[in-house]
mmCIF file with all atom_site columns, C-alpha atoms in Angstrom:
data_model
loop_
_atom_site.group_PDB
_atom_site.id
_atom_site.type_symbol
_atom_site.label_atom_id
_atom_site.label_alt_id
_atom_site.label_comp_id
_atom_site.label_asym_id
_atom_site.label_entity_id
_atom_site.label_seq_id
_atom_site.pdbx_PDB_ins_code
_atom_site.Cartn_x
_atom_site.Cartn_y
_atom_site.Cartn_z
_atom_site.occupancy
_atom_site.B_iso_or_equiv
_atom_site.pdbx_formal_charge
_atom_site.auth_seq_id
_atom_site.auth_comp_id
_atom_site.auth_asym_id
_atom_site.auth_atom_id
_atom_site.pdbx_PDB_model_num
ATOM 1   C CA . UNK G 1 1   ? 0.000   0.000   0.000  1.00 0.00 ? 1   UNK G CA 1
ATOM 2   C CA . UNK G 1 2   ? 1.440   3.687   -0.354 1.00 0.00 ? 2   UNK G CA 1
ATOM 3   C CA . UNK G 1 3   ? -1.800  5.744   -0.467 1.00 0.00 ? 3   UNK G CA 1
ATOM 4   C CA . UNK G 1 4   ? -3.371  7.184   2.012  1.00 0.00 ? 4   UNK G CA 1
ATOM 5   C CA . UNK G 1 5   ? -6.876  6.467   0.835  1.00 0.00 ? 5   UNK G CA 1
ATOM 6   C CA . UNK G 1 6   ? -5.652  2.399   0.394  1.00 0.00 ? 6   UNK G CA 1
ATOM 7   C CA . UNK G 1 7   ? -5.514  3.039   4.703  1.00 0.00 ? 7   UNK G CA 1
ATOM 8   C CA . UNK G 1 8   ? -8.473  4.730   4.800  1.00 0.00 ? 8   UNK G CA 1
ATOM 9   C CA . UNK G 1 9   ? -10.623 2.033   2.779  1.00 0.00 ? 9   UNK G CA 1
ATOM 10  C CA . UNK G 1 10  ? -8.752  -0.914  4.876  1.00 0.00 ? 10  UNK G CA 1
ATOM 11  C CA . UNK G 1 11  ? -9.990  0.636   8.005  1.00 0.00 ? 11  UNK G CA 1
ATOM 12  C CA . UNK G 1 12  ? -13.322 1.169   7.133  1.00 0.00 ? 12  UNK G CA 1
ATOM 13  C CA . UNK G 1 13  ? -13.362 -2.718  6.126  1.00 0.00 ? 13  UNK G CA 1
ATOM 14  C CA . UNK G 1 14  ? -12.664 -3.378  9.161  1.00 0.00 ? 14  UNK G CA 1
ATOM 15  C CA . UNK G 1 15  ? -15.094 -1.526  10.986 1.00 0.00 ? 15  UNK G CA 1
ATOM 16  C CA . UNK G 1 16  ? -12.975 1.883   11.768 1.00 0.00 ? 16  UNK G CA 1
ATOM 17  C CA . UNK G 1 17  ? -13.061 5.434   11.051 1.00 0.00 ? 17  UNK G CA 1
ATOM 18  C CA . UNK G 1 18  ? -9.757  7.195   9.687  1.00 0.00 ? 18  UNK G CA 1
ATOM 19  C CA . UNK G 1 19  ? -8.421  9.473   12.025 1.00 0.00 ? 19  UNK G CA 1
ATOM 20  C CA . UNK G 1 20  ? -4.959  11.261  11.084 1.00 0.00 ? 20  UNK G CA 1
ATOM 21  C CA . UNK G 1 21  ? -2.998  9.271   14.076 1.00 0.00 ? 21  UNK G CA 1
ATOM 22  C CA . UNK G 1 22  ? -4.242  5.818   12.854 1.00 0.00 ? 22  UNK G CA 1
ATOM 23  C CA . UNK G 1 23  ? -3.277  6.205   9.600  1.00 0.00 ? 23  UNK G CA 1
ATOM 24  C CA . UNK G 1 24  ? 0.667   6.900   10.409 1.00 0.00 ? 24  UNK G CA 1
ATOM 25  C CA . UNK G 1 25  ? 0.957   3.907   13.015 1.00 0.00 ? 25  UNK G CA 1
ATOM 26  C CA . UNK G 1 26  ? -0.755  1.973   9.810  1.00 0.00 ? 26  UNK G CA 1
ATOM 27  C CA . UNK G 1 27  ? 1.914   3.823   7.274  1.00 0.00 ? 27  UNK G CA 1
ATOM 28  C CA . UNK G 1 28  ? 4.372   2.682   10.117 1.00 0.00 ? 28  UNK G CA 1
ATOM 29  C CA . UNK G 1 29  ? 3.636   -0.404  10.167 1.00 0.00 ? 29  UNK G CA 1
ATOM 30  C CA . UNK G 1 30  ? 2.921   -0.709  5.841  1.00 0.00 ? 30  UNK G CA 1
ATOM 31  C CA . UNK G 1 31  ? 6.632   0.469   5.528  1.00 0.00 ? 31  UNK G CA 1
ATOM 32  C CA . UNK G 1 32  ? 8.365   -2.161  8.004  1.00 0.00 ? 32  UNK G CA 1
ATOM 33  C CA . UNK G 1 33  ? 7.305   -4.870  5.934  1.00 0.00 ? 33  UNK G CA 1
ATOM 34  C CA . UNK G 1 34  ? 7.819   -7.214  9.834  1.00 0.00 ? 34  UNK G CA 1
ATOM 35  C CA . UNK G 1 35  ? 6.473   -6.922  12.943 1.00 0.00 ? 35  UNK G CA 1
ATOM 36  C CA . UNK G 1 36  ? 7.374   -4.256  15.482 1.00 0.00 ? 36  UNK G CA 1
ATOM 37  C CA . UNK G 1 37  ? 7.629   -3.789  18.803 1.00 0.00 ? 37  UNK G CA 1
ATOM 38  C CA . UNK G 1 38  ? 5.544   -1.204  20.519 1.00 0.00 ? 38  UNK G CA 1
ATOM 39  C CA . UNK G 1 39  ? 9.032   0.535   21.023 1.00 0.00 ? 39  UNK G CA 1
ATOM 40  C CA . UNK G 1 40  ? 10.054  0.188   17.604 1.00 0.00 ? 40  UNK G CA 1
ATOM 41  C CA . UNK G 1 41  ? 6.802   1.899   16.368 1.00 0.00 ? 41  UNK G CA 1
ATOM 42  C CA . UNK G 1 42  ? 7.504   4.699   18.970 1.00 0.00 ? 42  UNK G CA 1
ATOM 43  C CA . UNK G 1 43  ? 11.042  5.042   17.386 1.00 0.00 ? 43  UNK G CA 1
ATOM 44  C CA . UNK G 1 44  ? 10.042  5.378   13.716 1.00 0.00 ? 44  UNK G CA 1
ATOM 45  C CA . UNK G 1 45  ? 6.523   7.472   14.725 1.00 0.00 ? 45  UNK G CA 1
ATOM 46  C CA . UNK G 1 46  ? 7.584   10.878  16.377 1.00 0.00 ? 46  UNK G CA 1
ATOM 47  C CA . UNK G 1 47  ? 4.536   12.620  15.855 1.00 0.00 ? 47  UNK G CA 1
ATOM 48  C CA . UNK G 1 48  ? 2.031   10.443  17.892 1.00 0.00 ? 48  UNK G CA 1
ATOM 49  C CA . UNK G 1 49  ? 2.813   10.172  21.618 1.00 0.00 ? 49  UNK G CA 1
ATOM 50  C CA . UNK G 1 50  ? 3.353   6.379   23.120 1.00 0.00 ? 50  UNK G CA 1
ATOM 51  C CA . UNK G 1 51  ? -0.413  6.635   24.602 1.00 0.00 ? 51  UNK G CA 1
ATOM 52  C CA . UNK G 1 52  ? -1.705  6.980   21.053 1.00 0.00 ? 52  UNK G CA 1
ATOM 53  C CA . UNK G 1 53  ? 0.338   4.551   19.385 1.00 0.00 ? 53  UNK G CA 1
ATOM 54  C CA . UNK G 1 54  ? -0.673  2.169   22.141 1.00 0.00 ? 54  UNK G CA 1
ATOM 55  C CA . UNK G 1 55  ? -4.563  3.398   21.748 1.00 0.00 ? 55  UNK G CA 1
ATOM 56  C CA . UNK G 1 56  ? -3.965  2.600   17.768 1.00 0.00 ? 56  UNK G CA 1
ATOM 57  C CA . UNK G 1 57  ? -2.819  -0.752  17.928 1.00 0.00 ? 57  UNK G CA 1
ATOM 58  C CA . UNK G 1 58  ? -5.552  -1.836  21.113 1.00 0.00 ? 58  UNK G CA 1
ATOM 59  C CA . UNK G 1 59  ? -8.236  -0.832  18.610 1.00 0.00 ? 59  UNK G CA 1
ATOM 60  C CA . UNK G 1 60  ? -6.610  -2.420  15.610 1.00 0.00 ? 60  UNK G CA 1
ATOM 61  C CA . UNK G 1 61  ? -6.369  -5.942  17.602 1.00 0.00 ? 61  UNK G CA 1
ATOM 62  C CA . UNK G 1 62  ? -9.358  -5.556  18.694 1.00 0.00 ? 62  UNK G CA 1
ATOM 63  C CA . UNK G 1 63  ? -10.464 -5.018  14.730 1.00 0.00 ? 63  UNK G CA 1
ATOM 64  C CA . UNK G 1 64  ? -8.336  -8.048  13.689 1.00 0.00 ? 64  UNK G CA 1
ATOM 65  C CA . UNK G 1 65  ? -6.113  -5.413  11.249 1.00 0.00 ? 65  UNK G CA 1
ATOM 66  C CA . UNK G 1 66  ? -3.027  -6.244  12.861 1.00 0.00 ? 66  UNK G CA 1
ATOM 67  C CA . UNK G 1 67  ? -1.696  -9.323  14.279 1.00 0.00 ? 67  UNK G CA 1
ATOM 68  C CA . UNK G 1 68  ? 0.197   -9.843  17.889 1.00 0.00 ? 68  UNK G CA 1
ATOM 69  C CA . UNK G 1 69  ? 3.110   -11.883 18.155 1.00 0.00 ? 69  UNK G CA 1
ATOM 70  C CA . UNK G 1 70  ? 4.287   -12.805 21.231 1.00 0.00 ? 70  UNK G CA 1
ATOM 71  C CA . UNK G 1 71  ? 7.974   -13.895 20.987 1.00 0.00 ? 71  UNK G CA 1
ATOM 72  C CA . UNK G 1 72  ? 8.426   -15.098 24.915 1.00 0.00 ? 72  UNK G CA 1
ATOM 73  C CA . UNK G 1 73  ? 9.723   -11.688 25.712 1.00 0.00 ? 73  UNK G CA 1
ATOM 74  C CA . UNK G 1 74  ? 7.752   -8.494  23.281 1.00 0.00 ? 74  UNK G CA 1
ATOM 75  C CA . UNK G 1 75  ? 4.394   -8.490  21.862 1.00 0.00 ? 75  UNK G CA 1
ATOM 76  C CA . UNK G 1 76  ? 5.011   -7.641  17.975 1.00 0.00 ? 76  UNK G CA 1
ATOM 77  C CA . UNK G 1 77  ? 2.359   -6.391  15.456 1.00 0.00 ? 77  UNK G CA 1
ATOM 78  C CA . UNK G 1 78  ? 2.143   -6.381  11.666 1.00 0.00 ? 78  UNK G CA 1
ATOM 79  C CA . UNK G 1 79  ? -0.326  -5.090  9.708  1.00 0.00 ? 79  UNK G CA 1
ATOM 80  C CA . UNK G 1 80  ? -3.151  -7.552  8.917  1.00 0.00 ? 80  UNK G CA 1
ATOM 81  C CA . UNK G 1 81  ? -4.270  -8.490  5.048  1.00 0.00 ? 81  UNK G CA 1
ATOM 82  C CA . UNK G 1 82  ? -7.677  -9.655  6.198  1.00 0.00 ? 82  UNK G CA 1
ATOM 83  C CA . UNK G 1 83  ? -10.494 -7.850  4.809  1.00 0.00 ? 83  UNK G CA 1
ATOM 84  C CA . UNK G 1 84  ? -13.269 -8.225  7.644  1.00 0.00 ? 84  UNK G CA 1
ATOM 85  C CA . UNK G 1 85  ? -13.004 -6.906  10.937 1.00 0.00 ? 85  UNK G CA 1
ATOM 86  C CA . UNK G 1 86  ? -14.925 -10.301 13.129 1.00 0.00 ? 86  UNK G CA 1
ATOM 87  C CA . UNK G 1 87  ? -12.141 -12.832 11.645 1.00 0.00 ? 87  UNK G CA 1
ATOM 88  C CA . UNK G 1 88  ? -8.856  -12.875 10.697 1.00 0.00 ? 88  UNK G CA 1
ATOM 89  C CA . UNK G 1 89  ? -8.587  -14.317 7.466  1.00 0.00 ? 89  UNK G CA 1
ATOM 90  C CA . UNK G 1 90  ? -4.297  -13.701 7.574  1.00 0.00 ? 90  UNK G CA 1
ATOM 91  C CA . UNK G 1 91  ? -3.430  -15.873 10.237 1.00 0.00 ? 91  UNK G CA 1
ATOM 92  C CA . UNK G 1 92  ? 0.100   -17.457 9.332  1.00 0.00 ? 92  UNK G CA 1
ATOM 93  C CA . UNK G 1 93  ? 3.247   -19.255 11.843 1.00 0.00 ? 93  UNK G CA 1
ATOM 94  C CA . UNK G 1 94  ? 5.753   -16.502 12.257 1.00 0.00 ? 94  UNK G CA 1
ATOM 95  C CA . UNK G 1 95  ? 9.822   -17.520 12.742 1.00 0.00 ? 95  UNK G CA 1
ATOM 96  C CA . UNK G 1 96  ? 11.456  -15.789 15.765 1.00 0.00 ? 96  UNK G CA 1
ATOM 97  C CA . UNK G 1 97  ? 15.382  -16.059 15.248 1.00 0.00 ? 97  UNK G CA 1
ATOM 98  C CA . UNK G 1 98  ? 16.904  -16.699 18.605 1.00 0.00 ? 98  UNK G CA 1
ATOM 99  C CA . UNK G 1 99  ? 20.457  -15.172 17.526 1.00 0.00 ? 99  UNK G CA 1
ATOM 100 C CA . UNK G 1 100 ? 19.332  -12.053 15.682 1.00 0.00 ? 100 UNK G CA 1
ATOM 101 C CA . UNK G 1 101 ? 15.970  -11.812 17.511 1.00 0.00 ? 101 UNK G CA 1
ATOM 102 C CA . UNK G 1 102 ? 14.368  -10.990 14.242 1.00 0.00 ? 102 UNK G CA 1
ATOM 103 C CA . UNK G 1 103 ? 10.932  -12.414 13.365 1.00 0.00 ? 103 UNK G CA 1
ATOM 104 C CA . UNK G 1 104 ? 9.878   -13.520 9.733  1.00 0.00 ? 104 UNK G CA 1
ATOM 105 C CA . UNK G 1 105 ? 6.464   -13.845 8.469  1.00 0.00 ? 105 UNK G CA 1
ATOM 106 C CA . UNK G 1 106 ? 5.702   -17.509 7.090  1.00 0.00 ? 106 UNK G CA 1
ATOM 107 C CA . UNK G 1 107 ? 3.076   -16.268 4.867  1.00 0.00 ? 107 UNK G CA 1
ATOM 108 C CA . UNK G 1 108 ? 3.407   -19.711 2.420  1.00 0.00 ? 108 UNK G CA 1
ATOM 109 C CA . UNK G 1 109 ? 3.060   -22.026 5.165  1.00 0.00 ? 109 UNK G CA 1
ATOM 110 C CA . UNK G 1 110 ? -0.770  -22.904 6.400  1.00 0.00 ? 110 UNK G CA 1
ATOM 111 C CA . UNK G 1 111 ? -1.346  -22.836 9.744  1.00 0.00 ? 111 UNK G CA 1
ATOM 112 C CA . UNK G 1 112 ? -1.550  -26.151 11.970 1.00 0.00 ? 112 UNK G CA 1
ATOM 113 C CA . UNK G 1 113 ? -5.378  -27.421 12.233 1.00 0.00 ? 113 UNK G CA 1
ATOM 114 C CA . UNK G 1 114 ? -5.865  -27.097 16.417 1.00 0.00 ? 114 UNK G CA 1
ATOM 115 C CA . UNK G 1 115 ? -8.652  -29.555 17.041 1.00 0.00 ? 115 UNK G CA 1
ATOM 116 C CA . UNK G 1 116 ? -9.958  -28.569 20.867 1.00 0.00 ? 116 UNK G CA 1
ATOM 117 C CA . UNK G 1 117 ? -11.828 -30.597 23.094 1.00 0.00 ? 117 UNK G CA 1
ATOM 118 C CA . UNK G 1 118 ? -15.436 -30.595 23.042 1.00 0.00 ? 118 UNK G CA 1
ATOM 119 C CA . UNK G 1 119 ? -16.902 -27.009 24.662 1.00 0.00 ? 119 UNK G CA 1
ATOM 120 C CA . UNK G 1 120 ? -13.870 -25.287 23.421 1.00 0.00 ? 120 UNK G CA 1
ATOM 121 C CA . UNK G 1 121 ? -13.948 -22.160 21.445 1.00 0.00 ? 121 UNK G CA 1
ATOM 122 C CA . UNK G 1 122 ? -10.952 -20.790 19.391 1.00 0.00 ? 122 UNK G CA 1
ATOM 123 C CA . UNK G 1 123 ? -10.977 -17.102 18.850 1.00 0.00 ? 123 UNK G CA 1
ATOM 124 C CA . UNK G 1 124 ? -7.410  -17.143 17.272 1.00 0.00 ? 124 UNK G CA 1
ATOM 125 C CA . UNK G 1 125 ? -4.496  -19.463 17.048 1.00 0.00 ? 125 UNK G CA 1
ATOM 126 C CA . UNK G 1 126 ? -0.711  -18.299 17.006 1.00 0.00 ? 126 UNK G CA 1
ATOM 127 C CA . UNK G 1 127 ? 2.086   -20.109 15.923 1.00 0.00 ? 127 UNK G CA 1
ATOM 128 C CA . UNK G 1 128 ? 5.708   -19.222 16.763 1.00 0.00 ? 128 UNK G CA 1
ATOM 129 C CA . UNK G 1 129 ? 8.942   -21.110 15.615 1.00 0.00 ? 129 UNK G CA 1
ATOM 130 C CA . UNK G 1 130 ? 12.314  -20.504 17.231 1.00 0.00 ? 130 UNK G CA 1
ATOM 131 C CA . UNK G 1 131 ? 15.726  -21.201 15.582 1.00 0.00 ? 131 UNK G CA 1
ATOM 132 C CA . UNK G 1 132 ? 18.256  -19.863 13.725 1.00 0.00 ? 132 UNK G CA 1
ATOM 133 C CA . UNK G 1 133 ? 17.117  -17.708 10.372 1.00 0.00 ? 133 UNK G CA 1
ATOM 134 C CA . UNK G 1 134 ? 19.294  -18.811 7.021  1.00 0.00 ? 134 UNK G CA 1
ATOM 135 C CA . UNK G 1 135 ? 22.209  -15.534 7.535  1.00 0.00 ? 135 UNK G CA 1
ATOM 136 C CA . UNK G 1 136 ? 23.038  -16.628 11.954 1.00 0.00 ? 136 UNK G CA 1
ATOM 137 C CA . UNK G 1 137 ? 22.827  -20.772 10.565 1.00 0.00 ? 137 UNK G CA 1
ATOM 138 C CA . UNK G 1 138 ? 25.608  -19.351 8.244  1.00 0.00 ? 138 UNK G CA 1
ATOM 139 C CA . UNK G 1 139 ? 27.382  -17.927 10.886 1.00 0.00 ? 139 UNK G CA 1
ATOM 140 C CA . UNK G 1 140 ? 27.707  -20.588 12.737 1.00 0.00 ? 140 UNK G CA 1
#
């Protein structure tokens, strides 16, 4: 995406009204290409106080237009494909290097099929592998 009205019809397809703020953490988030830390977003995002950042990305999660990876030690988000705003129709296993601390997106690889015991409800699934990405496997 590099338009601003791209953002502004995502986010109403998802349920949301376009303010100024949400579409720069969305930019933000368009132009890392990988998930980000909340401090990361602060970093690259110097016109939006940490409150409104955080405010952005509750009410995005909450909208299923970004997803929240949780590597054991930061909650990451990336901006979500999906097109509604009740389901989640991007879901895909993200790779969390444990040398570089990067995480990749899998986007080619399905997720695996959870089957829960009866009375169960799944309202997402996450999937998180840990090792070593192809350039620290190199390394070592």
């Amino acid at each position: 995406m590099k338009h601003s009205d791209e953002y502004v019809q995502l986010m109403e397809s998802h349920g949301l009204k376009a303010t100024a703020n949400r579409i720069v953490v969305i930019k933000a988030l368009d132009k890392a290409k990988r998930p980000m830390t909340m401090a990361e977003l602060e970093e690259s995002i110097l016109t939006i106080d940490k409150s409104g950042v955080f405010r952005a990305l509750m009410l995005f999660k909450t909208h299923h237009l970004v997803h929240a990876i949780d590597d054991g030690g930061a909650v990451r988000y990336e901006l979500c494909r999906s097109t509604k705003e009740d389901v989640d129709e991007d879901e895909h296993p993200h790779f969390h290097c444990e040398a570089c601390g990067k995480i990749f997106c899998l986007r080619d690889i399905p997720m695996p099929d959870v089957k829960l015991p009866k009375g169960f409800r799944i309202r997402s699934v996450g999937c998180l592998v840990k090792g070593l990405c192809p350039e620290c496997a190199g390394k070592r």
